[in-house]
Amino acid sequence: GAVVSQHPSRVICKSGTSVKIECRSLDFQATTMFWYRQFPKQSLMLMATSNEGSKATYEQGVEKDKFLINHASLTLSTLTVTSAHPEDSSFYICSARVATSGLDTQYFGPGTRLTVL
Amino acid sequence: EDKVVQSPLSLVVHEGDTVTLNCSYEVTNFRSLLWYKQEKKAPTFLFMLTSSGIEKKSGRLSSILDKKELSSILNITATQTGDSAIYLCAVDRDDKIIFGKGTRLHILP
């Protein structure tokens, strides 16, 4: 149980185009989803917190107009990288939070590797 | 199907104790195994292991990979209350990262 999927797993696009990444919780409902970006040396940076039915909360330094997040339902959140540039090339990972017996647990998706040419 | 399994799921110990967290995996095209500590926001990177049998250390934390057994352990000695967190194990297979469900560690003062 508690599987999170991401689509696509890998995308290559030209500079200036927009790319949409989907994050789905397959067998549970997630009121909150998180979007991370993986940097060199494996560190993960939290980009934003996405709550179903409301606007995402972005971390300091993350451009909300560039990284559009939509949490349309309890099982789907999307991250759109608008006007992508080579410096946006990275590994983007989402996670979904489910509250069980008062303890919050995050389940991570497999990531999406974005390459901007 | 690729999977990463961590055990135990939760652990409560007293300050000063030593703990060992386990991670086993069944992943094709293994590239590396990663350990993270998650407290509030983004998981904090701890170790990346690629070679079997070579221990990596950082202060009171150490980790080792056993490619034959398809597993890794994370040791924390002389635990402190600040070590309370969820410890995540993940396996990188280049086109995706597969995370375990984490071990929730709670250190009692």
PDB file of C-alpha atoms in Angstrom:
ATOM      1  CA  GLY A   1       0.000   0.000   0.000  1.00  0.00           C
ATOM      2  CA  ALA A   2       0.800   3.702  -0.023  1.00  0.00           C
ATOM      3  CA  VAL A   3       2.254   3.908  -3.522  1.00  0.00           C
ATOM      4  CA  VAL A   4       3.098   7.213  -5.148  1.00  0.00           C
ATOM      5  CA  SER A   5       3.714   7.388  -8.880  1.00  0.00           C
ATOM      6  CA  GLN A   6       5.155  10.106 -11.076  1.00  0.00           C
ATOM      7  CA  HIS A   7       4.718  10.643 -14.772  1.00  0.00           C
ATOM      8  CA  PRO A   8       6.712  10.953 -16.866  1.00  0.00           C
ATOM      9  CA  SER A   9       9.754   9.270 -15.386  1.00  0.00           C
ATOM     10  CA  ARG A  10      12.045  11.034 -17.800  1.00  0.00           C
ATOM     11  CA  VAL A  11      11.534  14.021 -20.095  1.00  0.00           C
ATOM     12  CA  ILE A  12      13.789  15.880 -22.479  1.00  0.00           C
ATOM     13  CA  CYS A  13      12.613  19.213 -23.809  1.00  0.00           C
ATOM     14  CA  LYS A  14      13.858  22.265 -25.640  1.00  0.00           C
ATOM     15  CA  SER A  15      14.654  25.483 -23.858  1.00  0.00           C
ATOM     16  CA  GLY A  16      11.601  27.719 -23.570  1.00  0.00           C
ATOM     17  CA  THR A  17       9.005  24.978 -23.521  1.00  0.00           C
ATOM     18  CA  SER A  18       6.839  24.018 -20.563  1.00  0.00           C
ATOM     19  CA  VAL A  19       6.816  20.619 -18.948  1.00  0.00           C
ATOM     20  CA  LYS A  20       4.127  19.121 -16.736  1.00  0.00           C
ATOM     21  CA  ILE A  21       4.952  16.450 -14.157  1.00  0.00           C
ATOM     22  CA  GLU A  22       2.211  14.474 -12.455  1.00  0.00           C
ATOM     23  CA  CYS A  23       2.308  13.008  -8.965  1.00  0.00           C
ATOM     24  CA  ARG A  24      -0.366  10.521  -7.993  1.00  0.00           C
ATOM     25  CA  SER A  25      -1.144   8.652  -4.814  1.00  0.00           C
ATOM     26  CA  LEU A  26      -2.387   5.332  -6.140  1.00  0.00           C
ATOM     27  CA  ASP A  27      -4.118   3.696  -3.239  1.00  0.00           C
ATOM     28  CA  PHE A  28      -4.671   6.428  -0.706  1.00  0.00           C
ATOM     29  CA  GLN A  29      -5.820   9.991  -0.476  1.00  0.00           C
ATOM     30  CA  ALA A  30      -3.228  12.616   0.276  1.00  0.00           C
ATOM     31  CA  THR A  31      -4.327  15.972   1.517  1.00  0.00           C
ATOM     32  CA  THR A  32      -0.790  17.238   1.260  1.00  0.00           C
ATOM     33  CA  MET A  33       1.864  16.623  -1.371  1.00  0.00           C
ATOM     34  CA  PHE A  34       5.393  17.943  -1.460  1.00  0.00           C
ATOM     35  CA  TRP A  35       7.637  18.725  -4.389  1.00  0.00           C
ATOM     36  CA  TYR A  36      11.394  18.388  -4.089  1.00  0.00           C
ATOM     37  CA  ARG A  37      14.300  18.993  -6.369  1.00  0.00           C
ATOM     38  CA  GLN A  38      17.409  16.886  -6.075  1.00  0.00           C
ATOM     39  CA  PHE A  39      20.714  18.669  -6.304  1.00  0.00           C
ATOM     40  CA  PRO A  40      24.217  17.326  -6.811  1.00  0.00           C
ATOM     41  CA  LYS A  41      25.544  15.328  -3.862  1.00  0.00           C
ATOM     42  CA  GLN A  42      22.062  13.913  -3.478  1.00  0.00           C
ATOM     43  CA  SER A  43      20.619  16.699  -1.324  1.00  0.00           C
ATOM     44  CA  LEU A  44      16.902  17.309  -1.624  1.00  0.00           C
ATOM     45  CA  MET A  45      15.455  20.794  -1.620  1.00  0.00           C
ATOM     46  CA  LEU A  46      11.822  21.300  -0.740  1.00  0.00           C
ATOM     47  CA  MET A  47      10.264  23.488  -3.402  1.00  0.00           C
ATOM     48  CA  ALA A  48       6.671  23.703  -2.281  1.00  0.00           C
ATOM     49  CA  THR A  49       3.908  22.170  -0.245  1.00  0.00           C
ATOM     50  CA  SER A  50       0.715  21.457  -2.113  1.00  0.00           C
ATOM     51  CA  ASN A  51      -2.611  21.183  -0.333  1.00  0.00           C
ATOM     52  CA  GLU A  52      -5.694  19.897  -2.094  1.00  0.00           C
ATOM     53  CA  GLY A  53      -8.046  22.663  -3.088  1.00  0.00           C
ATOM     54  CA  SER A  54      -5.815  25.535  -2.058  1.00  0.00           C
ATOM     55  CA  LYS A  55      -2.782  27.398  -3.311  1.00  0.00           C
ATOM     56  CA  ALA A  56       0.600  25.836  -2.874  1.00  0.00           C
ATOM     57  CA  THR A  57       3.029  27.194  -0.325  1.00  0.00           C
ATOM     58  CA  TYR A  58       6.399  27.881  -1.896  1.00  0.00           C
ATOM     59  CA  GLU A  59       9.728  27.844  -0.128  1.00  0.00           C
ATOM     60  CA  GLN A  60      11.862  30.939  -0.133  1.00  0.00           C
ATOM     61  CA  GLY A  61      13.745  31.373  -3.373  1.00  0.00           C
ATOM     62  CA  VAL A  62      11.385  29.227  -5.466  1.00  0.00           C
ATOM     63  CA  GLU A  63       9.645  31.169  -8.226  1.00  0.00           C
ATOM     64  CA  LYS A  64       5.944  30.435  -8.041  1.00  0.00           C
ATOM     65  CA  ASP A  65       5.322  31.747 -11.547  1.00  0.00           C
ATOM     66  CA  LYS A  66       7.932  29.432 -12.956  1.00  0.00           C
ATOM     67  CA  PHE A  67       7.017  26.305 -11.028  1.00  0.00           C
ATOM     68  CA  LEU A  68       3.246  26.089 -11.161  1.00  0.00           C
ATOM     69  CA  ILE A  69       1.657  23.615  -8.789  1.00  0.00           C
ATOM     70  CA  ASN A  70      -1.901  22.412  -8.969  1.00  0.00           C
ATOM     71  CA  HIS A  71      -3.407  19.999  -6.462  1.00  0.00           C
ATOM     72  CA  ALA A  72      -6.672  19.273  -8.208  1.00  0.00           C
ATOM     73  CA  SER A  73      -7.760  16.239  -6.221  1.00  0.00           C
ATOM     74  CA  LEU A  74      -6.818  14.162  -3.216  1.00  0.00           C
ATOM     75  CA  THR A  75      -4.789  11.854  -5.446  1.00  0.00           C
ATOM     76  CA  LEU A  76      -3.172  14.170  -7.964  1.00  0.00           C
ATOM     77  CA  SER A  77      -0.761  17.072  -7.850  1.00  0.00           C
ATOM     78  CA  THR A  78       0.991  18.517 -10.895  1.00  0.00           C
ATOM     79  CA  LEU A  79       4.154  20.555 -11.212  1.00  0.00           C
ATOM     80  CA  THR A  80       4.551  22.578 -14.396  1.00  0.00           C
ATOM     81  CA  VAL A  81       7.965  23.987 -15.180  1.00  0.00           C
ATOM     82  CA  THR A  82       7.204  26.949 -17.412  1.00  0.00           C
ATOM     83  CA  SER A  83       9.649  28.258 -19.992  1.00  0.00           C
ATOM     84  CA  ALA A  84      12.197  25.691 -18.943  1.00  0.00           C
ATOM     85  CA  HIS A  85      15.902  26.492 -19.240  1.00  0.00           C
ATOM     86  CA  PRO A  86      18.953  24.244 -18.998  1.00  0.00           C
ATOM     87  CA  GLU A  87      19.500  25.265 -15.368  1.00  0.00           C
ATOM     88  CA  ASP A  88      16.113  23.709 -14.578  1.00  0.00           C
ATOM     89  CA  SER A  89      17.470  20.317 -15.551  1.00  0.00           C
ATOM     90  CA  SER A  90      17.217  18.189 -12.445  1.00  0.00           C
ATOM     91  CA  PHE A  91      15.527  15.294 -10.731  1.00  0.00           C
ATOM     92  CA  TYR A  92      12.121  16.285  -9.369  1.00  0.00           C
ATOM     93  CA  ILE A  93      10.574  14.150  -6.647  1.00  0.00           C
ATOM     94  CA  CYS A  94       7.148  14.347  -5.075  1.00  0.00           C
ATOM     95  CA  SER A  95       5.874  12.868  -1.866  1.00  0.00           C
ATOM     96  CA  ALA A  96       2.414  12.468  -0.425  1.00  0.00           C
ATOM     97  CA  ARG A  97       1.535  12.750   3.206  1.00  0.00           C
ATOM     98  CA  VAL A  98      -1.011  10.601   4.938  1.00  0.00           C
ATOM     99  CA  ALA A  99      -1.925  10.978   8.559  1.00  0.00           C
ATOM    100  CA  THR A 100      -2.175   7.646  10.332  1.00  0.00           C
ATOM    101  CA  SER A 101      -3.079   7.471  13.989  1.00  0.00           C
ATOM    102  CA  GLY A 102      -1.890  11.018  14.454  1.00  0.00           C
ATOM    103  CA  LEU A 103       1.516  10.349  12.910  1.00  0.00           C
ATOM    104  CA  ASP A 104       2.319  11.975   9.583  1.00  0.00           C
ATOM    105  CA  THR A 105       4.073   9.747   7.122  1.00  0.00           C
ATOM    106  CA  GLN A 106       5.395  10.789   3.742  1.00  0.00           C
ATOM    107  CA  TYR A 107       5.581   8.417   0.820  1.00  0.00           C
ATOM    108  CA  PHE A 108       7.926   9.322  -1.991  1.00  0.00           C
ATOM    109  CA  GLY A 109       7.463   8.974  -5.706  1.00  0.00           C
ATOM    110  CA  PRO A 110      10.191   7.582  -7.973  1.00  0.00           C
ATOM    111  CA  GLY A 111      11.121  10.963  -9.381  1.00  0.00           C
ATOM    112  CA  THR A 112      11.127  12.593 -12.802  1.00  0.00           C
ATOM    113  CA  ARG A 113      14.380  13.404 -14.528  1.00  0.00           C
ATOM    114  CA  LEU A 114      14.088  16.614 -16.548  1.00  0.00           C
ATOM    115  CA  THR A 115      16.682  17.505 -19.127  1.00  0.00           C
ATOM    116  CA  VAL A 116      16.359  20.860 -20.847  1.00  0.00           C
ATOM    117  CA  LEU A 117      18.412  21.230 -23.996  1.00  0.00           C
TER     118      LEU A 117
ATOM    119  CA  GLU B   1       8.959  -5.189  -8.952  1.00  0.00           C
ATOM    120  CA  ASP B   2      11.574  -2.902  -7.434  1.00  0.00           C
ATOM    121  CA  LYS B   3      11.219  -2.364  -3.714  1.00  0.00           C
ATOM    122  CA  VAL B   4      13.040  -0.998  -0.703  1.00  0.00           C
ATOM    123  CA  VAL B   5      12.073  -2.271   2.727  1.00  0.00           C
ATOM    124  CA  GLN B   6      13.134  -0.675   5.973  1.00  0.00           C
ATOM    125  CA  SER B   7      12.963  -2.142   9.445  1.00  0.00           C
ATOM    126  CA  PRO B   8      11.905  -1.547  12.054  1.00  0.00           C
ATOM    127  CA  LEU B   9       9.130   0.846  11.087  1.00  0.00           C
ATOM    128  CA  SER B  10       9.476   2.586  14.411  1.00  0.00           C
ATOM    129  CA  LEU B  11      11.878   2.453  17.297  1.00  0.00           C
ATOM    130  CA  VAL B  12      11.928   4.033  20.729  1.00  0.00           C
ATOM    131  CA  VAL B  13      15.155   4.008  22.751  1.00  0.00           C
ATOM    132  CA  HIS B  14      16.747   5.951  25.582  1.00  0.00           C
ATOM    133  CA  GLU B  15      19.358   8.615  25.134  1.00  0.00           C
ATOM    134  CA  GLY B  16      22.810   7.072  25.004  1.00  0.00           C
ATOM    135  CA  ASP B  17      21.669   3.820  23.428  1.00  0.00           C
ATOM    136  CA  THR B  18      23.032   2.578  20.112  1.00  0.00           C
ATOM    137  CA  VAL B  19      20.567   1.840  17.322  1.00  0.00           C
ATOM    138  CA  THR B  20      20.825  -0.048  14.058  1.00  0.00           C
ATOM    139  CA  LEU B  21      18.408   0.658  11.259  1.00  0.00           C
ATOM    140  CA  ASN B  22      18.016  -1.785   8.407  1.00  0.00           C
ATOM    141  CA  CYS B  23      17.334  -1.381   4.739  1.00  0.00           C
ATOM    142  CA  SER B  24      16.952  -4.182   2.219  1.00  0.00           C
ATOM    143  CA  TYR B  25      16.287  -3.804  -1.474  1.00  0.00           C
ATOM    144  CA  GLU B  26      15.343  -5.606  -4.627  1.00  0.00           C
ATOM    145  CA  VAL B  27      16.159  -3.210  -7.419  1.00  0.00           C
ATOM    146  CA  THR B  28      17.389  -3.774 -10.930  1.00  0.00           C
ATOM    147  CA  ASN B  29      20.166  -1.597 -12.303  1.00  0.00           C
ATOM    148  CA  PHE B  30      21.316  -0.584  -8.840  1.00  0.00           C
ATOM    149  CA  ARG B  31      23.483   2.526  -8.847  1.00  0.00           C
ATOM    150  CA  SER B  32      23.693   3.634  -5.216  1.00  0.00           C
ATOM    151  CA  LEU B  33      21.944   3.488  -1.869  1.00  0.00           C
ATOM    152  CA  LEU B  34      21.105   6.691  -0.047  1.00  0.00           C
ATOM    153  CA  TRP B  35      20.271   7.439   3.558  1.00  0.00           C
ATOM    154  CA  TYR B  36      18.367  10.554   4.598  1.00  0.00           C
ATOM    155  CA  LYS B  37      17.221  12.013   7.906  1.00  0.00           C
ATOM    156  CA  GLN B  38      13.846  13.706   7.804  1.00  0.00           C
ATOM    157  CA  GLU B  39      12.755  16.043  10.560  1.00  0.00           C
ATOM    158  CA  LYS B  40      10.696  18.995   9.433  1.00  0.00           C
ATOM    159  CA  LYS B  41      11.145  19.940   5.811  1.00  0.00           C
ATOM    160  CA  ALA B  42      13.294  18.299   3.188  1.00  0.00           C
ATOM    161  CA  PRO B  43      15.113  15.101   4.048  1.00  0.00           C
ATOM    162  CA  THR B  44      18.733  15.791   4.906  1.00  0.00           C
ATOM    163  CA  PHE B  45      21.235  13.728   3.000  1.00  0.00           C
ATOM    164  CA  LEU B  46      23.397  11.491   5.188  1.00  0.00           C
ATOM    165  CA  PHE B  47      25.243   8.933   3.090  1.00  0.00           C
ATOM    166  CA  MET B  48      25.585   7.581  -0.404  1.00  0.00           C
ATOM    167  CA  LEU B  49      26.873   4.027  -0.656  1.00  0.00           C
ATOM    168  CA  THR B  50      28.007   2.434  -3.868  1.00  0.00           C
ATOM    169  CA  SER B  51      30.640  -0.100  -2.870  1.00  0.00           C
ATOM    170  CA  SER B  52      30.037  -3.118  -0.722  1.00  0.00           C
ATOM    171  CA  GLY B  53      31.816  -3.442   2.618  1.00  0.00           C
ATOM    172  CA  ILE B  54      33.140   0.092   2.870  1.00  0.00           C
ATOM    173  CA  GLU B  55      31.879   1.857   5.967  1.00  0.00           C
ATOM    174  CA  LYS B  56      31.051   5.526   5.770  1.00  0.00           C
ATOM    175  CA  LYS B  57      31.132   7.559   8.974  1.00  0.00           C
ATOM    176  CA  SER B  58      29.946  10.969  10.004  1.00  0.00           C
ATOM    177  CA  GLY B  59      30.273  11.655  13.698  1.00  0.00           C
ATOM    178  CA  ARG B  60      28.106   9.188  15.591  1.00  0.00           C
ATOM    179  CA  LEU B  61      26.493   7.908  12.392  1.00  0.00           C
ATOM    180  CA  SER B  62      27.886   5.198  10.197  1.00  0.00           C
ATOM    181  CA  SER B  63      26.564   3.089   7.380  1.00  0.00           C
ATOM    182  CA  ILE B  64      27.644   0.149   5.303  1.00  0.00           C
ATOM    183  CA  LEU B  65      26.354  -1.585   2.204  1.00  0.00           C
ATOM    184  CA  ASP B  66      26.253  -5.329   1.577  1.00  0.00           C
ATOM    185  CA  LYS B  67      25.588  -5.929  -2.103  1.00  0.00           C
ATOM    186  CA  LYS B  68      25.609  -9.662  -1.655  1.00  0.00           C
ATOM    187  CA  GLU B  69      22.809  -9.494   0.893  1.00  0.00           C
ATOM    188  CA  LEU B  70      21.187  -6.541  -0.892  1.00  0.00           C
ATOM    189  CA  SER B  71      21.050  -4.569   2.306  1.00  0.00           C
ATOM    190  CA  SER B  72      22.457  -1.703   4.269  1.00  0.00           C
ATOM    191  CA  ILE B  73      22.515  -0.677   7.898  1.00  0.00           C
ATOM    192  CA  LEU B  74      22.659   2.727   9.498  1.00  0.00           C
ATOM    193  CA  ASN B  75      24.170   2.832  12.978  1.00  0.00           C
ATOM    194  CA  ILE B  76      23.790   5.649  15.446  1.00  0.00           C
ATOM    195  CA  THR B  77      25.875   5.444  18.608  1.00  0.00           C
ATOM    196  CA  ALA B  78      25.363   7.393  21.848  1.00  0.00           C
ATOM    197  CA  THR B  79      21.994   8.601  20.628  1.00  0.00           C
ATOM    198  CA  GLN B  80      20.731  12.045  21.552  1.00  0.00           C
ATOM    199  CA  THR B  81      17.221  13.489  21.556  1.00  0.00           C
ATOM    200  CA  GLY B  82      18.158  15.443  18.443  1.00  0.00           C
ATOM    201  CA  ASP B  83      18.498  12.166  16.586  1.00  0.00           C
ATOM    202  CA  SER B  84      14.725  11.710  16.778  1.00  0.00           C
ATOM    203  CA  ALA B  85      13.515  11.713  13.181  1.00  0.00           C
ATOM    204  CA  ILE B  86      12.388   9.522  10.330  1.00  0.00           C
ATOM    205  CA  TYR B  87      15.321   7.866   8.606  1.00  0.00           C
ATOM    206  CA  LEU B  88      14.784   7.147   4.944  1.00  0.00           C
ATOM    207  CA  CYS B  89      16.616   4.669   2.787  1.00  0.00           C
ATOM    208  CA  ALA B  90      16.456   5.032  -0.980  1.00  0.00           C
ATOM    209  CA  VAL B  91      17.992   3.213  -3.899  1.00  0.00           C
ATOM    210  CA  ASP B  92      19.003   5.142  -6.982  1.00  0.00           C
ATOM    211  CA  ARG B  93      18.724   3.208 -10.234  1.00  0.00           C
ATOM    212  CA  ASP B  94      19.441   6.203 -12.432  1.00  0.00           C
ATOM    213  CA  ASP B  95      16.031   6.520 -14.026  1.00  0.00           C
ATOM    214  CA  LYS B  96      14.261   6.530 -10.702  1.00  0.00           C
ATOM    215  CA  ILE B  97      14.768   6.645  -6.972  1.00  0.00           C
ATOM    216  CA  ILE B  98      12.906   4.143  -4.859  1.00  0.00           C
ATOM    217  CA  PHE B  99      12.322   5.156  -1.294  1.00  0.00           C
ATOM    218  CA  GLY B 100      11.587   2.919   1.640  1.00  0.00           C
ATOM    219  CA  LYS B 101       8.812   3.870   4.015  1.00  0.00           C
ATOM    220  CA  GLY B 102      11.262   5.019   6.641  1.00  0.00           C
ATOM    221  CA  THR B 103      12.070   4.154  10.228  1.00  0.00           C
ATOM    222  CA  ARG B 104      10.614   6.509  12.806  1.00  0.00           C
ATOM    223  CA  LEU B 105      13.174   6.849  15.588  1.00  0.00           C
ATOM    224  CA  HIS B 106      12.278   8.429  18.885  1.00  0.00           C
ATOM    225  CA  ILE B 107      14.924   9.056  21.530  1.00  0.00           C
ATOM    226  CA  LEU B 108      13.713   9.395  25.098  1.00  0.00           C
ATOM    227  CA  PRO B 109      15.673  11.752  27.384  1.00  0.00           C
TER     228      PRO B 109
END
